[in-house]
Amino acid sequence: MHHPTIRAMFGAIAMLAGSAHGATVDAGDYTRLPDGTNLAVLYAQHVEGKELYSQGTRLSGNARLSADIGILRAVRFIDVGDVTVIPQFLLPFGKLRTGGDLSGLSSTNGIGDLIFAPTVHLIQDSTRKRALAVTPWLYLPTGRYDRNNALNALGENRWKLDLQAGYITPLSDRWSLDLVGDVIWYGRNSDYGSAGATLRQSLSYQAQGHLRYHVDAGTYVAGMLSCEWGGETKVNGASQGDRQQRTKGLLSVGHFVTPTVQLLGSYGRDFSVRTGAREDHRFNLRMVKVF
């Protein structure tokens, strides 16, 4: 098996855990809430897959990969003049496991890279049904990382910036549409692999669309379609042939169980993958406390 393919298999684990993706949001995330609103958010995610791909060719149908990831998120809405600013911090943590053809790789767990994501709203719609906002998701290299461990999806040992724009518009009294686009810049990892090589990565991109049906004021059902592309890596200047092209879908149901607590459950999977692990099943659970 040639060297880039091995790198692709290891990199696939990071993709499965989500660290190599753009910031996939939930439907309604770009809703502008009143000044002074605080949100405490807890995510629990389980992802599993067994197929690995390299340049569109399946490498294995029994490379079992799974991830259990949690995320703590703190959000505050602040009006500065005519602009709404939303400073927020996210801290991922969790455990990754392998089996089948990758059973020789040990599992790993720990805390991931801290994320700072200050959203700025550009539309002040008094009805709060329309929104246009930008978010620079800044990933700080604070998570657990060991260059001798092939499983390093929780900490990437590099800076990363995901510049994201989101737009929400109502289509009718019951339907609304969320459109989100990302462009991602990757910093250099100068301690990659057991030899301490230098890893660089080209820009990657993501486009998301969420169609929501509002059952009532506190309940909605949403479908999401996402496409990702780009992000080829180089190790000590040698291209790894791992340019990404991924299409995935997600079905979600959100409901306010009390006036200040929302639960959101989602199920999703990949439809196609060019490089990396194909997600067979993704289960997301999110709890939001408004105060």
Coordinates of C-alpha atoms in Angstrom, one line a residue, residues 2 27 37 40 42 54-55 66 74 89-90 107 117 164 167 208 212 215-216 218 238 254 261 268-269 276-277 279:
H2 CA 1.6 3.3 -1.0
A27 CA -31.1 24.8 11.1
T37 CA -29.8 36.5 25.6
A40 CA -25.7 27.2 27.2
L42 CA -24.5 20.7 25.1
S54 CA -9.0 7.3 -1.7
Q55 CA -9.4 9.4 -4.8
S66 CA -16.5 5.3 15.3
A74 CA -21.5 29.2 25.5
F89 CA -16.8 29.5 22.7
L90 CA -17.0 25.8 21.9
S107 CA -8.4 4.2 20.5
A117 CA -16.6 32.0 17.0
Q164 CA -18.7 31.2 7.4
Y167 CA -28.6 33.5 5.5
Q208 CA -25.1 23.8 3.3
R212 CA -37.4 23.9 7.7
V215 CA -45.1 22.6 12.9
D216 CA -45.8 25.3 15.5
G218 CA -41.8 25.7 19.3
A238 CA 4.7 15.9 -1.3
G254 CA -36.3 20.5 17.2
V261 CA -35.1 24.5 27.0
G268 CA -27.6 11.7 9.0
R269 CA -25.2 9.9 6.7
G276 CA -11.7 9.4 3.8
A277 CA -14.3 7.6 5.8
E279 CA -20.3 8.0 7.5

